[in-house]
Short mmCIF file of C-alpha atoms in Angstrom, two decimals:
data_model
loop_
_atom_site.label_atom_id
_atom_site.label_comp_id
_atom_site.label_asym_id
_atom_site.label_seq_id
_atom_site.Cartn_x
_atom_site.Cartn_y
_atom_site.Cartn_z
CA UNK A 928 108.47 -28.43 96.58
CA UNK A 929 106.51 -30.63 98.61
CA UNK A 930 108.52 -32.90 101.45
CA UNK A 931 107.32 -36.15 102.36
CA UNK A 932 106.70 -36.42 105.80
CA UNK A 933 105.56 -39.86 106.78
CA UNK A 934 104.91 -42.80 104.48
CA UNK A 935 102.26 -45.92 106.10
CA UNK A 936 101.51 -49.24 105.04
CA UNK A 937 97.91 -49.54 103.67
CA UNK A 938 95.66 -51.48 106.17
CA UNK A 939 93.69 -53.68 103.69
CA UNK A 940 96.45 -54.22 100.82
CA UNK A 941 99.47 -54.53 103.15
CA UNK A 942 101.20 -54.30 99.33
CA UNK A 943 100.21 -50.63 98.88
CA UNK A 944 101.61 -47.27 100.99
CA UNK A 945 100.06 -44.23 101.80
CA UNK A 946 102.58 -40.85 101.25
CA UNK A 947 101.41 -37.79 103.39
CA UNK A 948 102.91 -33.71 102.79
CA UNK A 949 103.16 -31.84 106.11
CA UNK A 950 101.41 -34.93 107.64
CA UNK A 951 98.55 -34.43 105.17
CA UNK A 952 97.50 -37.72 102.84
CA UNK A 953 98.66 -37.15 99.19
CA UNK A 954 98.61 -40.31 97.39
CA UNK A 955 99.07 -44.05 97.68
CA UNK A 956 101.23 -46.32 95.38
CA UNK A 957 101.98 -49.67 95.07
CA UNK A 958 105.31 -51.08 96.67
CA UNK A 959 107.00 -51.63 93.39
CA UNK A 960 106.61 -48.20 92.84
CA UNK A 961 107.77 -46.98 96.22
CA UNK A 962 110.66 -48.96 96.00
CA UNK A 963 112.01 -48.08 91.97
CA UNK A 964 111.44 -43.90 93.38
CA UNK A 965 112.81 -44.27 96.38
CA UNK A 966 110.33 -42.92 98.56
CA UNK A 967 111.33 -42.36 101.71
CA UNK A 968 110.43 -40.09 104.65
CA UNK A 969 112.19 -36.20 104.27
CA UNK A 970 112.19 -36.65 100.29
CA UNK A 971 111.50 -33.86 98.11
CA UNK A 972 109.52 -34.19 95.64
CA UNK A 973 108.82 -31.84 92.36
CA UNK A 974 105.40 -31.55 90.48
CA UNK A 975 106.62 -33.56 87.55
CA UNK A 976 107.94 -36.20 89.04
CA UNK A 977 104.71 -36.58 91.66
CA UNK A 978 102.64 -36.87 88.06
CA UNK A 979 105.19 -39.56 87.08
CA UNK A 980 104.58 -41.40 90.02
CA UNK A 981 101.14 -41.44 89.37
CA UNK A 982 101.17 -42.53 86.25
CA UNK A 983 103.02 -45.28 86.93
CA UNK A 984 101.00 -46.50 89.82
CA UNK A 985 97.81 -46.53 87.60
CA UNK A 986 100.03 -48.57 85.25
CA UNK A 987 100.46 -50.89 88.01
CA UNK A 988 96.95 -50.87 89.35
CA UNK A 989 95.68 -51.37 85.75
CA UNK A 990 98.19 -54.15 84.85
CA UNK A 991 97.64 -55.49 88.38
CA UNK A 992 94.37 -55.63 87.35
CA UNK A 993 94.45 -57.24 84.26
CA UNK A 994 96.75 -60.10 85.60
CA UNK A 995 93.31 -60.79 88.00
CA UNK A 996 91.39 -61.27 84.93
CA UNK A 997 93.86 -63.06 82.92
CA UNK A 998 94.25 -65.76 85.93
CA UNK A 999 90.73 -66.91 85.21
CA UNK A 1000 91.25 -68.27 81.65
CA UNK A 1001 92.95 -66.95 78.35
CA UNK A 1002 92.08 -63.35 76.98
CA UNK A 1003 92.63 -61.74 74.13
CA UNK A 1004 94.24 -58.54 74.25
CA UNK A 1005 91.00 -56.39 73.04
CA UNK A 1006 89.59 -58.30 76.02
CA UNK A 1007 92.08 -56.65 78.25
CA UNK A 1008 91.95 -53.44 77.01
CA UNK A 1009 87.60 -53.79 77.28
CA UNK A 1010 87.98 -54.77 80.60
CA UNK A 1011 90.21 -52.05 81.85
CA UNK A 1012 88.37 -49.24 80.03
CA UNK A 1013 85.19 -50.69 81.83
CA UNK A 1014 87.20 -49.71 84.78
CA UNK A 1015 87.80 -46.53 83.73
CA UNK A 1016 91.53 -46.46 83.21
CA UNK A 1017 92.69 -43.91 80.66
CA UNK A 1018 93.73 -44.94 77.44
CA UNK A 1019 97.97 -44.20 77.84
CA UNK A 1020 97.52 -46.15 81.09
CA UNK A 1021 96.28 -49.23 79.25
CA UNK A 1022 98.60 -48.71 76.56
CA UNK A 1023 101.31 -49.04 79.23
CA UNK A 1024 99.96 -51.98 81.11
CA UNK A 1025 99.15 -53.91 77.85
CA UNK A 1026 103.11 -53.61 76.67
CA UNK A 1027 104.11 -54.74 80.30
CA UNK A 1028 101.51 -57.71 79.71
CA UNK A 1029 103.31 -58.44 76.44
CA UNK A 1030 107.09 -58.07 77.81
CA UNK A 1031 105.95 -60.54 80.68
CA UNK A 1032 104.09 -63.12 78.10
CA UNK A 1033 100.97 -63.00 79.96
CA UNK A 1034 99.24 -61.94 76.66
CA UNK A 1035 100.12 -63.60 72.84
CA UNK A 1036 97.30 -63.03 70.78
CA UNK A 1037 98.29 -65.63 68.31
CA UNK A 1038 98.66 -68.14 70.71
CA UNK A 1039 95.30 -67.19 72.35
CA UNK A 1040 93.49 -67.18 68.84
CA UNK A 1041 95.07 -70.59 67.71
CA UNK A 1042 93.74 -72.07 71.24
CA UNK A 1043 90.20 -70.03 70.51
CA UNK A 1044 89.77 -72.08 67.33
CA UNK A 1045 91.05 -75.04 68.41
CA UNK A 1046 88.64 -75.23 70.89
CA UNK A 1047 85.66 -74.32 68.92
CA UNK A 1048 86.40 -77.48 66.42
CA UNK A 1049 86.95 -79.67 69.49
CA UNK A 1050 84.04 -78.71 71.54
CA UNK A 1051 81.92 -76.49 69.77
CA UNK A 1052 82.34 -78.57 65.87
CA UNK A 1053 82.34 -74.91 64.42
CA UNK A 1054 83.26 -74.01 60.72
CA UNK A 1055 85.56 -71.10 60.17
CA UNK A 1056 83.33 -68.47 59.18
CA UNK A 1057 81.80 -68.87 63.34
CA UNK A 1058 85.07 -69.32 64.33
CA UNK A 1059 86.02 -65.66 62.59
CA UNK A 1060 83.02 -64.21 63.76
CA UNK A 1061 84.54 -65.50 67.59
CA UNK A 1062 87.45 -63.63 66.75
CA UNK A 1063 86.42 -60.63 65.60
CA UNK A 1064 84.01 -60.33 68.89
CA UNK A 1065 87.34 -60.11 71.02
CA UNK A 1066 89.24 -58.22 69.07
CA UNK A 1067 91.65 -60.14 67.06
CA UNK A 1068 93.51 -58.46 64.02
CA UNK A 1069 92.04 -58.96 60.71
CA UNK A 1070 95.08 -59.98 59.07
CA UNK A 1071 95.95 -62.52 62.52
CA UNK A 1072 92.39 -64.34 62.25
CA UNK A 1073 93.50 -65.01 58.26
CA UNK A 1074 96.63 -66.37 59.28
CA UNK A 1075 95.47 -68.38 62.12
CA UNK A 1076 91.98 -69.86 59.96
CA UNK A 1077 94.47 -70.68 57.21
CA UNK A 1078 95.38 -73.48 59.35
CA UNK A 1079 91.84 -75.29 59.44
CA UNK A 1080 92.04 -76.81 56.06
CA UNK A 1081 88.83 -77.98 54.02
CA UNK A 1082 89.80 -81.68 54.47
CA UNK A 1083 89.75 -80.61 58.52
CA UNK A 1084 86.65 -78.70 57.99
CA UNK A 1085 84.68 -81.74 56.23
CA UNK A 1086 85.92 -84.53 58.63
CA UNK A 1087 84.45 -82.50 61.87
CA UNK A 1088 81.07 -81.23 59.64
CA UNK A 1089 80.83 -85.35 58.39
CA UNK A 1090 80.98 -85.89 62.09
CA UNK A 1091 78.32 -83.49 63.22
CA UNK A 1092 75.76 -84.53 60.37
CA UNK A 1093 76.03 -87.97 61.15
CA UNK A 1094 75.15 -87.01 64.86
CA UNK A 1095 72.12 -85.82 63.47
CA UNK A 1096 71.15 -88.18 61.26
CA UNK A 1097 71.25 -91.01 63.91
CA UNK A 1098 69.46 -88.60 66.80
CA UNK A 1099 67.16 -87.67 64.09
CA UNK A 1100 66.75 -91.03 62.36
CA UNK A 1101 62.55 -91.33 63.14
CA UNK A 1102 62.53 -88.00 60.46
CA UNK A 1103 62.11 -88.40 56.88
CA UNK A 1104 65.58 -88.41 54.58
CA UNK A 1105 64.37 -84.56 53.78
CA UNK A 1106 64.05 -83.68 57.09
CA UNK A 1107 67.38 -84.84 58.02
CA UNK A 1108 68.68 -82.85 55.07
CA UNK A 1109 67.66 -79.95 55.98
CA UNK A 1110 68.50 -80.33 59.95
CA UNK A 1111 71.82 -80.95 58.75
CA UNK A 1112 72.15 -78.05 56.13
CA UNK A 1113 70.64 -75.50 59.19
CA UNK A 1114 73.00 -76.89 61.77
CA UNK A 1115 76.30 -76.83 59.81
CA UNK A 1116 75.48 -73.32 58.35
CA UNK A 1117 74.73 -72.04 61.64
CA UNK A 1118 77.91 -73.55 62.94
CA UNK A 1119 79.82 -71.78 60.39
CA UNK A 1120 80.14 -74.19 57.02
CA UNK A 1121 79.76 -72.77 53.53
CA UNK A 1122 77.39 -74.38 51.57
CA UNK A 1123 79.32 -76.53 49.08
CA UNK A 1124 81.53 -78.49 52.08
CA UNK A 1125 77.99 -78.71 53.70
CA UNK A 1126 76.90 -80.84 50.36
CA UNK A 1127 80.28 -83.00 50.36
CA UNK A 1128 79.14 -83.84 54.08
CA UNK A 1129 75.85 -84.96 53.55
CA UNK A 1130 76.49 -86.20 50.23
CA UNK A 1131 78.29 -89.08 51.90
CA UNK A 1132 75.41 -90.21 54.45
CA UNK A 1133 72.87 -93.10 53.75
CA UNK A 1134 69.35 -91.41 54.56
CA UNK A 1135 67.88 -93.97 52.82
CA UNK A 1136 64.52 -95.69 54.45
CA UNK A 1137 63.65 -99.19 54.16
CA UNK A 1138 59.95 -100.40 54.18
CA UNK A 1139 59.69 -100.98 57.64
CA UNK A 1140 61.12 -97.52 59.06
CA UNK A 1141 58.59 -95.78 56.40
CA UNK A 1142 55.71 -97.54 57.66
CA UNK A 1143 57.33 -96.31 61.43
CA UNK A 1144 57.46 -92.75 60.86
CA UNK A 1145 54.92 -92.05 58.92
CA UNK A 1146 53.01 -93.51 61.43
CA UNK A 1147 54.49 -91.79 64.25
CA UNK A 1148 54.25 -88.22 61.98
CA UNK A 1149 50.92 -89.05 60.52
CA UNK A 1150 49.03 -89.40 63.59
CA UNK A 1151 50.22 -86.21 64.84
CA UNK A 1152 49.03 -84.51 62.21
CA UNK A 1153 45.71 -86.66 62.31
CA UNK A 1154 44.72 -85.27 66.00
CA UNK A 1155 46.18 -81.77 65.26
CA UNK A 1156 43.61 -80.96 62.36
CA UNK A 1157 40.84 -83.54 63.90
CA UNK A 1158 39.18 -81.33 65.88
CA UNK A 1159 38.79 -78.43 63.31
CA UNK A 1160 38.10 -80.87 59.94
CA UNK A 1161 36.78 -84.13 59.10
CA UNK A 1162 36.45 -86.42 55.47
CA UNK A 1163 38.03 -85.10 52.79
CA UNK A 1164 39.45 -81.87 53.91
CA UNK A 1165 41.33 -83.68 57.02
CA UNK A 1166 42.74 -86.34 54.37
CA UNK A 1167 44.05 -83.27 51.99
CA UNK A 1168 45.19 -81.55 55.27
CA UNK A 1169 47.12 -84.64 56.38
CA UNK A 1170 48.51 -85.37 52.98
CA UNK A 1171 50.22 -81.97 52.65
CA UNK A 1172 51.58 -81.75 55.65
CA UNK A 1173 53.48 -85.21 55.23
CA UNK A 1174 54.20 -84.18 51.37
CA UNK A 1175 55.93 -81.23 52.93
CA UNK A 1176 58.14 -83.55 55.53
CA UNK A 1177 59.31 -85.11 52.43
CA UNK A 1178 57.22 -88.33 52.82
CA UNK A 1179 57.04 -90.16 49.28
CA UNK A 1180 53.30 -90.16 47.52
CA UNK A 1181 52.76 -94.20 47.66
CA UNK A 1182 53.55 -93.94 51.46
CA UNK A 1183 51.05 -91.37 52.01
CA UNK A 1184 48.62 -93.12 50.05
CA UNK A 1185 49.07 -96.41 51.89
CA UNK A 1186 48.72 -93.84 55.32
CA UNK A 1187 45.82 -92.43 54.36
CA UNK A 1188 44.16 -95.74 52.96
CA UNK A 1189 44.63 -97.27 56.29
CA UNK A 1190 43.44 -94.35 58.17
CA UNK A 1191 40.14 -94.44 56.63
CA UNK A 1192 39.97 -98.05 56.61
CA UNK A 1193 40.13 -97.75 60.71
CA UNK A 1194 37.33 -94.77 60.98
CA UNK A 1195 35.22 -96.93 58.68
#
């Protein structure tokens, strides 16, 4: 069996030791594991427990490493173990050093995933079909993102989706009441809402116009549409053009009119 015959302290990671046979590098490992074998100079040393040491030292690299990428922000443990396969650590080695990460609290996937969503309602205003789709992206048990969305109850859900559509409305307030409708309806579903709270939170916004902020935007809209098709038609056929194209931003048929009648008035 092989005899250790000189043991040095690693020149850039002070931390980790070299172990030389017959004066002949074998392997390093890390001090922790130097210190719980009890490596010392004139040891002997069989095959089995030279494996074991190993092992253990890739543990400790592994979880070593994964304490590195943990100290930049929460993870969740399918993170960890993506991370660590990327760095080409074997799969009983990150078993290992994901149980050490557990005994030492450094990883709770329920806390992490009850953070995650709380985070995307605060910041990101996100319904809980995004917020499971978040999840499921880093790894988070099925049954865990259930428990955890079970949490963010529809009266939750509406309040921050009422929120976000009256955001909308008031950044979006120069668009017609069906434009705004369906600005809302494409934000909210993107953010994650189902379709009936999405209702519920519109259903309780004024999108109503007065005279005034008709005669505004379709002014503002109208014209647009006036020099976009301007160039290409003229008479009749830019009239229809215009008029369908406001008809389809959900401008009412006596506003259009009055548009159009003042329109030609000015080219006359």
């Amino acid at each position: 069996m092989p005899i250790i015959s000189k043991i040095t302290q690693g020149k850039k990671n002070p931390e980790r030791y070299n172990i030389f046979f017959e004066d002949k590098y074998a392997f390093s490992v890390d001090e922790a594991v130097l210190i719980r074998y009890q490596l010392t100079k004139g040891k002997e040393l069989d095959q089995w427990t030279i494996e074991e040491i190993n092992f253990e030292d890739e543990v400790r690299k592994a979880y070593n490493k994964a304490l590195y990428y943990l100290g930049f922000r929460m993870r969740s443990e399918g993170e960890v173990r993506q991370k660590l396969k990327e760095k080409e650590y074997g799969d009983a080695v990150i078993d290992e050093a994901i149980k050490k990460l557990y005994t030492h609290k450094f990883l709770d996937d329920q806390q992490f995933s009850e953070a995650l969503m709380r985070t995307q309602i605060n910041s990101g205003k996100k319904g809980p079909r995004a917020i499971q789709q978040d999840m499921q992206k880093r790894g988070i048990d099925k049954q865990m993102q259930k428990d955890v969305l079970d949490s963010y109850s529809e009266e939750e859900q509406l309040e921050v989706a009422k929120g976000l559509a009256e955001k909308i409305a008031d950044k979006e307030k120069m668009k017609t009441p069906s434009q705004i409708h369906q600005k809302i309806s494409d934000t909210l579903m993107r953010k994650g809402y189902n379709y009936s709270l999405i209702k519920l939170a519109i259903a309780e916004l004024d999108l109503e116009k007065d005279d005034d902020q008709w005669l505004e935007m379709i002014t503002e809209q109208g014209d647009k549409l006036w020099r976009k098709h301007s160039s290409k038609l003229t008479g009749y056929d830019l009239k229809s053009k215009v008029k369908q194209g406001l008809y389809q931003k959900g401008f009412p048929n006596e506003v259009i009119s009055e548009y159009l009648e003042k329109k030609e008035f000015e080219d006359d």
